[in-house]
Amino acid sequence: MSAAESYVTADGRTIGATVMEMRNITLRFGGVVAIKDISFDIREGEIRAIIGPNGAGKSSMLNVINGFYHPQEGEIWFKGEKRAPMRPHEIAHQGIARTFQNIALFKGMSTLDNIMTGRFTHMKSNLLMQAFWKGPAEREEVENREIAEKIIDFLEIQHIRKTPVGRLPYGLQKRVELGRALAAEPRLLLLDEPMAGMNVEEKEDMSRFILDVNDEFGTTIALIEHDMGVVMDISDRVVVMDYGRKIGDGTPDEVRNNQDVIDAYLGVPHD
Amino acid sequence: MPEQLLFATEVILNGLMAGVLYALVALGFVLIFKASGVFNYAQGVMALFAAMTLVGIQTGQVPFAHLINTILGTEIHHFGWHVPALLSILLTLGVMILFAILVERVLLKHLVNQEPIILFMATIGLAYFMEGFGDLMWGSDIKKLDVGLPQGISETIDTTTYEWFGYGFFIDRLDIAATIVAVILVISLTLFSQYTKTGRALRAVADDHQAALSVGISLRRIWVIVWSIAGFVALVAGIMWGAKSGVQFSLSLIALKALPVLMLGGFTSIPGAIVGGLIIGVGEKLFEFAIGPMVGGATENWFAYVLALIFLVFRPQGLFGEKIIERV
Ligand SMILES: Nc1ncnc2c1ncn2[C@@H]1O[C@H](COP(=O)(O)OP(=O)(O)O)[C@@H](O)[C@H]1O
Ligand SMILES: [Mg+2]
């Protein structure tokens, strides 16, 4: 592990040691190399952005982290240990939660039920107890329900608690999806383009929620974002990808002045 | 009340109760289809197999007796004991859970991400396998199933209705019992899926596999649970049907009645399966009562399908399905 020491940011948040480290990751789909020999780390408590043009391999990287994709080469170190190949649901139990580029909510379920489902890894009662709603199962429902309600308050979505999420407008769906991931109280939160397709006001709201999550709960966040302005505003460090390679890594200022990064972004329309 | 109306009411009541059974079988289909996208052709055979196993366990039959006797030249058939009904039901449930685990290990696990048609074909194979396996295990003779459910025409209803209307309704007490059991089953399943962690996980998997994985739900575990529940529902249907007409091959054919029920109710809607079952049950009895005599009877064989076809033309998404809007 890199022997990074903890430090305090300008706005007073503490950034700790490395919690996740990707070492020389290569991921191929047949002939397509989606990720080519990339290494980077994520430190406790930081907001780490991954940026790059469309098709650069950003989503693939998140999919590697949460186990949807298995890289052909490289090592993944999480919480100081090298991670054996695992299924996505096992990785969720290790404390990694995520949202998706194209919202993946349980559309037929209410906001509350979606967020309760996000509590899955924290609910331990066995099937028989649940079937009879007895003892621990009942207590567990009540306790987790309270936590879910807190998240609903935090995200200011009380008015849609009971609404089936499939009926919600896009921006609110994105917010519920964030809520479901937060409900897991993850050690590492992965957000794939949380602001894509939003208007300016919605983007500001979402930025504020992401900053608040990080600030209030100290949650470590890795996020993919297209909007350079937003990225520069909210992230502590940025990885820049292009055609599956890493072409930049550093603070927003360092990255902004990196010639490779400037070149990669020239002529690429920002949306 | 006029005579005809009284007859019709009796027919409707009987139809409702037949419909309960269709609804139960259709429910088994819907549960599995929603969670895994598999159209489980074997649902009817599961009901038959569950009923055979229940009778076998209850009457102390030696499983695979025929096979054992042929190979070893022995003459064993019965253990010589009787297992109480409730315990037999629990043991049979255990067998159905074991079956669910096997299905997941042997079939689903390997066929994940295959085309739906391949999974469908696999369940056809499964149906024929189970049918043969059931015969091998318990013999193919018609069996009497008796778990102590009330049976026979209810005299109370007969005499009360006679006093009220001057016409006594003939209603089988078994039908009443079946209806009560089915109602309890559906209510429990609904509560379970709404208010427990696993219930929510079942709905989550039915909605979006990737999202379900991302919150820590194991698809394979959920499939085992869903097939177990479907096995349980099949057992209940098997008990009702078996108590009514004996445990025999025709029991697996009620599954074919579930198909029009599903067309009516939609393949993914639990209320649809229930209401669809009741509509078909009542519809075919009423049709037989009103139109049957004019066309020479036996309309129950085809009425459900014709109704389903008409329905498909006007409402292909089923009773409760979301309207399908064509993108152009
Ligand atoms: N499941 C997949 N199968 C085949 N190719 C894929 C798959 N996922 C991603 N790719 C390819 O990997 C490359 C990177 O895609 P992606 O990670 O989605 O990029 P980004 O999120 O940066 O836009 C693209 O060429 C894409 O087509
Ligand atoms: Mg992407």
CSV table of N, CA and C in Angstrom, one decimal, chain B residues 172-263:
chain,number,residue,atom,x,y,z
B,172,ASP,N,-69.4,-28.0,-2.4
B,172,ASP,CA,-68.5,-28.9,-1.8
B,172,ASP,C,-67.7,-28.3,-0.6
B,173,ARG,N,-67.6,-28.9,0.5
B,173,ARG,CA,-66.9,-28.3,1.6
B,173,ARG,C,-65.4,-28.2,1.3
B,174,LEU,N,-64.9,-29.2,0.5
B,174,LEU,CA,-63.5,-29.1,0.1
B,174,LEU,C,-63.2,-27.8,-0.7
B,175,ASP,N,-64.2,-27.4,-1.5
B,175,ASP,CA,-64.0,-26.2,-2.3
B,175,ASP,C,-63.9,-25.0,-1.3
B,176,ILE,N,-64.7,-25.0,-0.3
B,176,ILE,CA,-64.6,-23.9,0.7
B,176,ILE,C,-63.3,-23.9,1.4
B,177,ALA,N,-62.9,-25.1,1.8
B,177,ALA,CA,-61.6,-25.2,2.5
B,177,ALA,C,-60.5,-24.7,1.5
B,178,ALA,N,-60.5,-25.2,0.3
B,178,ALA,CA,-59.5,-24.8,-0.7
B,178,ALA,C,-59.4,-23.3,-0.8
B,179,THR,N,-60.6,-22.6,-0.9
B,179,THR,CA,-60.7,-21.2,-1.0
B,179,THR,C,-60.0,-20.5,0.2
B,180,ILE,N,-60.4,-21.0,1.3
B,180,ILE,CA,-59.9,-20.3,2.5
B,180,ILE,C,-58.3,-20.5,2.6
B,181,VAL,N,-57.8,-21.7,2.3
B,181,VAL,CA,-56.4,-21.9,2.3
B,181,VAL,C,-55.7,-21.0,1.3
B,182,ALA,N,-56.3,-20.9,0.1
B,182,ALA,CA,-55.7,-20.1,-1.0
B,182,ALA,C,-55.7,-18.7,-0.6
B,183,VAL,N,-56.7,-18.2,0.0
B,183,VAL,CA,-56.8,-16.8,0.4
B,183,VAL,C,-55.7,-16.5,1.4
B,184,ILE,N,-55.6,-17.4,2.4
B,184,ILE,CA,-54.5,-17.2,3.4
B,184,ILE,C,-53.2,-17.2,2.8
B,185,LEU,N,-53.0,-18.2,1.9
B,185,LEU,CA,-51.7,-18.3,1.2
B,185,LEU,C,-51.3,-17.0,0.5
B,186,VAL,N,-52.3,-16.4,-0.3
B,186,VAL,CA,-52.0,-15.2,-1.1
B,186,VAL,C,-51.7,-14.0,-0.2
B,187,ILE,N,-52.5,-13.9,0.9
B,187,ILE,CA,-52.3,-12.8,1.8
B,187,ILE,C,-50.9,-12.9,2.5
B,188,SER,N,-50.6,-14.1,2.9
B,188,SER,CA,-49.3,-14.3,3.6
B,188,SER,C,-48.1,-14.0,2.6
B,189,LEU,N,-48.3,-14.5,1.3
B,189,LEU,CA,-47.2,-14.2,0.4
B,189,LEU,C,-47.1,-12.7,0.1
B,190,THR,N,-48.2,-12.0,0.1
B,190,THR,CA,-48.2,-10.6,-0.2
B,190,THR,C,-47.5,-9.8,1.0
B,191,LEU,N,-47.9,-10.2,2.2
B,191,LEU,CA,-47.3,-9.6,3.4
B,191,LEU,C,-45.8,-9.8,3.4
B,192,PHE,N,-45.5,-11.1,3.1
B,192,PHE,CA,-44.0,-11.4,3.1
B,192,PHE,C,-43.3,-10.6,2.1
B,193,SER,N,-43.8,-10.5,0.9
B,193,SER,CA,-43.1,-9.7,-0.1
B,193,SER,C,-43.0,-8.2,0.2
B,194,GLN,N,-44.0,-7.7,0.9
B,194,GLN,CA,-44.0,-6.3,1.2
B,194,GLN,C,-43.1,-5.9,2.4
B,195,TYR,N,-43.2,-6.8,3.4
B,195,TYR,CA,-42.6,-6.3,4.7
B,195,TYR,C,-41.4,-7.1,5.2
B,196,THR,N,-40.8,-7.9,4.4
B,196,THR,CA,-39.6,-8.5,4.9
B,196,THR,C,-38.4,-8.2,3.9
B,197,LYS,N,-37.2,-8.4,4.4
B,197,LYS,CA,-36.0,-8.2,3.7
B,197,LYS,C,-36.0,-9.1,2.4
B,198,THR,N,-36.3,-10.4,2.6
B,198,THR,CA,-36.2,-11.3,1.5
B,198,THR,C,-37.4,-11.0,0.5
B,199,GLY,N,-38.5,-10.6,1.0
B,199,GLY,CA,-39.6,-10.3,0.1
B,199,GLY,C,-39.2,-9.1,-0.8
B,200,ARG,N,-38.6,-8.1,-0.2
B,200,ARG,CA,-38.2,-7.0,-1.0
B,200,ARG,C,-37.1,-7.4,-2.0
B,201,ALA,N,-36.2,-8.3,-1.5
B,201,ALA,CA,-35.2,-8.8,-2.4
B,201,ALA,C,-35.8,-9.6,-3.6
B,202,LEU,N,-36.9,-10.3,-3.4
B,202,LEU,CA,-37.6,-11.0,-4.5
B,202,LEU,C,-38.1,-10.0,-5.5
B,203,ARG,N,-38.7,-9.0,-5.0
B,203,ARG,CA,-39.3,-8.0,-5.9
B,203,ARG,C,-38.1,-7.2,-6.6
B,204,ALA,N,-37.0,-7.0,-5.9
B,204,ALA,CA,-35.9,-6.3,-6.5
B,204,ALA,C,-35.3,-7.1,-7.7
B,205,VAL,N,-35.2,-8.4,-7.4
B,205,VAL,CA,-34.6,-9.3,-8.5
B,205,VAL,C,-35.6,-9.3,-9.7
B,206,ALA,N,-36.9,-9.3,-9.4
B,206,ALA,CA,-37.9,-9.3,-10.5
B,206,ALA,C,-37.8,-8.0,-11.3
B,207,ASP,N,-37.3,-7.0,-10.7
B,207,ASP,CA,-37.3,-5.7,-11.3
B,207,ASP,C,-36.0,-5.4,-12.1
B,208,ASP,N,-34.8,-5.7,-11.5
B,208,ASP,CA,-33.6,-5.4,-12.1
B,208,ASP,C,-32.4,-6.2,-11.5
B,209,HIS,N,-31.9,-7.1,-12.3
B,209,HIS,CA,-30.9,-8.0,-11.8
B,209,HIS,C,-29.6,-7.3,-11.4
B,210,GLN,N,-29.1,-6.3,-12.2
B,210,GLN,CA,-27.9,-5.7,-11.9
B,210,GLN,C,-28.0,-4.8,-10.6
B,211,ALA,N,-29.1,-4.1,-10.5
B,211,ALA,CA,-29.3,-3.3,-9.4
B,211,ALA,C,-29.4,-4.2,-8.1
B,212,ALA,N,-30.0,-5.3,-8.2
B,212,ALA,CA,-30.2,-6.2,-7.1
B,212,ALA,C,-28.8,-6.7,-6.7
B,213,LEU,N,-28.0,-7.1,-7.6
B,213,LEU,CA,-26.6,-7.5,-7.3
B,213,LEU,C,-25.9,-6.4,-6.6
B,214,SER,N,-26.0,-5.2,-7.0
B,214,SER,CA,-25.3,-4.0,-6.5
B,214,SER,C,-25.6,-3.7,-5.0
B,215,VAL,N,-26.8,-4.1,-4.6
B,215,VAL,CA,-27.1,-3.9,-3.2
B,215,VAL,C,-26.8,-5.2,-2.3
B,216,GLY,N,-26.2,-6.2,-3.0
B,216,GLY,CA,-25.8,-7.3,-2.2
B,216,GLY,C,-26.7,-8.6,-2.2
B,217,ILE,N,-27.6,-8.6,-3.2
B,217,ILE,CA,-28.5,-9.7,-3.2
B,217,ILE,C,-27.9,-10.8,-4.2
B,218,SER,N,-27.9,-12.0,-3.7
B,218,SER,CA,-27.4,-13.1,-4.5
B,218,SER,C,-28.5,-13.6,-5.3
B,219,LEU,N,-28.4,-13.5,-6.7
B,219,LEU,CA,-29.4,-14.0,-7.6
B,219,LEU,C,-29.7,-15.5,-7.4
B,220,ARG,N,-28.6,-16.2,-7.2
B,220,ARG,CA,-28.8,-17.7,-7.1
B,220,ARG,C,-29.6,-18.1,-5.9
B,221,ARG,N,-29.4,-17.4,-4.8
B,221,ARG,CA,-30.1,-17.7,-3.5
B,221,ARG,C,-31.6,-17.3,-3.7
B,222,ILE,N,-31.8,-16.2,-4.4
B,222,ILE,CA,-33.2,-15.8,-4.6
B,222,ILE,C,-33.9,-16.8,-5.5
B,223,TRP,N,-33.2,-17.3,-6.5
B,223,TRP,CA,-33.8,-18.3,-7.4
B,223,TRP,C,-34.3,-19.5,-6.6
B,224,VAL,N,-33.4,-20.0,-5.7
B,224,VAL,CA,-33.7,-21.1,-4.9
B,224,VAL,C,-35.0,-20.8,-4.1
B,225,ILE,N,-35.0,-19.6,-3.5
B,225,ILE,CA,-36.2,-19.2,-2.7
B,225,ILE,C,-37.4,-19.2,-3.5
B,226,VAL,N,-37.3,-18.6,-4.7
B,226,VAL,CA,-38.5,-18.4,-5.6
B,226,VAL,C,-39.0,-19.8,-6.0
B,227,TRP,N,-38.1,-20.7,-6.4
B,227,TRP,CA,-38.5,-22.0,-6.8
B,227,TRP,C,-39.1,-22.8,-5.6
B,228,SER,N,-38.6,-22.5,-4.4
B,228,SER,CA,-39.1,-23.2,-3.2
B,228,SER,C,-40.6,-22.7,-3.0
B,229,ILE,N,-40.8,-21.4,-3.1
B,229,ILE,CA,-42.1,-20.9,-2.9
B,229,ILE,C,-43.0,-21.4,-3.9
B,230,ALA,N,-42.6,-21.5,-5.2
B,230,ALA,CA,-43.4,-22.0,-6.3
B,230,ALA,C,-43.7,-23.5,-6.0
B,231,GLY,N,-42.7,-24.2,-5.4
B,231,GLY,CA,-42.9,-25.6,-5.0
B,231,GLY,C,-44.0,-25.7,-3.9
B,232,PHE,N,-43.9,-24.8,-3.0
B,232,PHE,CA,-44.9,-24.7,-1.9
B,232,PHE,C,-46.3,-24.5,-2.5
B,233,VAL,N,-46.4,-23.5,-3.4
B,233,VAL,CA,-47.7,-23.2,-4.0
B,233,VAL,C,-48.2,-24.4,-4.8
B,234,ALA,N,-47.2,-25.1,-5.5
B,234,ALA,CA,-47.6,-26.3,-6.2
B,234,ALA,C,-48.1,-27.4,-5.3
B,235,LEU,N,-47.5,-27.5,-4.1
B,235,LEU,CA,-47.9,-28.5,-3.1
B,235,LEU,C,-49.4,-28.2,-2.7
B,236,VAL,N,-49.6,-26.9,-2.4
B,236,VAL,CA,-51.0,-26.6,-2.0
B,236,VAL,C,-52.0,-26.9,-3.1
B,237,ALA,N,-51.7,-26.5,-4.3
B,237,ALA,CA,-52.5,-26.8,-5.5
B,237,ALA,C,-52.7,-28.3,-5.6
B,238,GLY,N,-51.6,-29.1,-5.4
B,238,GLY,CA,-51.6,-30.5,-5.6
B,238,GLY,C,-52.5,-31.2,-4.5
B,239,ILE,N,-52.5,-30.6,-3.3
B,239,ILE,CA,-53.3,-31.2,-2.2
B,239,ILE,C,-54.8,-31.0,-2.5
B,240,MET,N,-55.1,-29.8,-3.0
B,240,MET,CA,-56.5,-29.5,-3.2
B,240,MET,C,-57.1,-30.3,-4.4
B,241,TRP,N,-56.3,-30.3,-5.4
B,241,TRP,CA,-56.7,-31.0,-6.6
B,241,TRP,C,-56.7,-32.5,-6.4
B,242,GLY,N,-55.7,-33.0,-5.7
B,242,GLY,CA,-55.6,-34.4,-5.4
B,242,GLY,C,-56.7,-34.9,-4.5
B,243,ALA,N,-57.1,-34.1,-3.5
B,243,ALA,CA,-58.2,-34.4,-2.6
B,243,ALA,C,-59.5,-34.5,-3.3
B,244,LYS,N,-59.6,-33.7,-4.4
B,244,LYS,CA,-60.8,-33.6,-5.2
B,244,LYS,C,-60.9,-34.8,-6.1
B,245,SER,N,-59.9,-35.0,-6.9
B,245,SER,CA,-60.0,-36.0,-8.0
B,245,SER,C,-58.9,-37.1,-8.0
B,246,GLY,N,-58.3,-37.3,-6.8
B,246,GLY,CA,-57.3,-38.3,-6.8
B,246,GLY,C,-56.0,-37.8,-7.4
B,247,VAL,N,-54.8,-38.4,-7.0
B,247,VAL,CA,-53.6,-38.0,-7.5
B,247,VAL,C,-53.3,-38.8,-8.8
B,248,GLN,N,-53.3,-38.2,-9.9
B,248,GLN,CA,-53.1,-38.9,-11.1
B,248,GLN,C,-52.6,-37.9,-12.2
B,249,PHE,N,-52.1,-38.5,-13.3
B,249,PHE,CA,-51.5,-37.7,-14.3
B,249,PHE,C,-52.2,-36.4,-14.7
B,250,SER,N,-53.6,-36.6,-14.8
B,250,SER,CA,-54.4,-35.4,-15.3
B,250,SER,C,-54.2,-34.2,-14.4
B,251,LEU,N,-53.7,-34.4,-13.2
B,251,LEU,CA,-53.4,-33.2,-12.3
B,251,LEU,C,-52.4,-32.3,-13.0
B,252,SER,N,-51.4,-32.8,-13.7
B,252,SER,CA,-50.4,-32.0,-14.3
B,252,SER,C,-51.0,-31.2,-15.4
B,253,LEU,N,-52.2,-31.6,-15.9
B,253,LEU,CA,-52.8,-30.9,-17.0
B,253,LEU,C,-53.5,-29.6,-16.6
B,254,ILE,N,-53.8,-29.4,-15.3
B,254,ILE,CA,-54.3,-28.2,-14.9
B,254,ILE,C,-53.4,-27.0,-15.2
B,255,ALA,N,-52.1,-27.4,-15.4
B,255,ALA,CA,-51.1,-26.4,-15.8
B,255,ALA,C,-51.5,-25.8,-17.1
B,256,LEU,N,-52.1,-26.6,-18.0
B,256,LEU,CA,-52.5,-26.1,-19.3
B,256,LEU,C,-53.6,-25.0,-19.1
B,257,LYS,N,-54.4,-25.2,-18.1
B,257,LYS,CA,-55.5,-24.2,-17.8
B,257,LYS,C,-54.8,-22.9,-17.3
B,258,ALA,N,-53.7,-23.0,-16.8
B,258,ALA,CA,-53.0,-21.8,-16.2
B,258,ALA,C,-52.6,-20.9,-17.4
B,259,LEU,N,-52.4,-21.4,-18.5
B,259,LEU,CA,-51.9,-20.6,-19.7
B,259,LEU,C,-52.9,-19.5,-20.1
B,260,PRO,N,-54.2,-19.9,-20.3
B,260,PRO,CA,-55.2,-18.8,-20.6
B,260,PRO,C,-55.3,-17.9,-19.4
B,261,VAL,N,-55.2,-18.4,-18.2
B,261,VAL,CA,-55.2,-17.5,-17.0
B,261,VAL,C,-54.2,-16.5,-17.1
B,262,LEU,N,-53.0,-16.9,-17.5
B,262,LEU,CA,-51.8,-16.0,-17.6
B,262,LEU,C,-52.0,-15.0,-18.7
B,263,MET,N,-52.6,-15.4,-19.8
B,263,MET,CA,-52.9,-14.5,-20.9
B,263,MET,C,-53.9,-13.4,-20.5
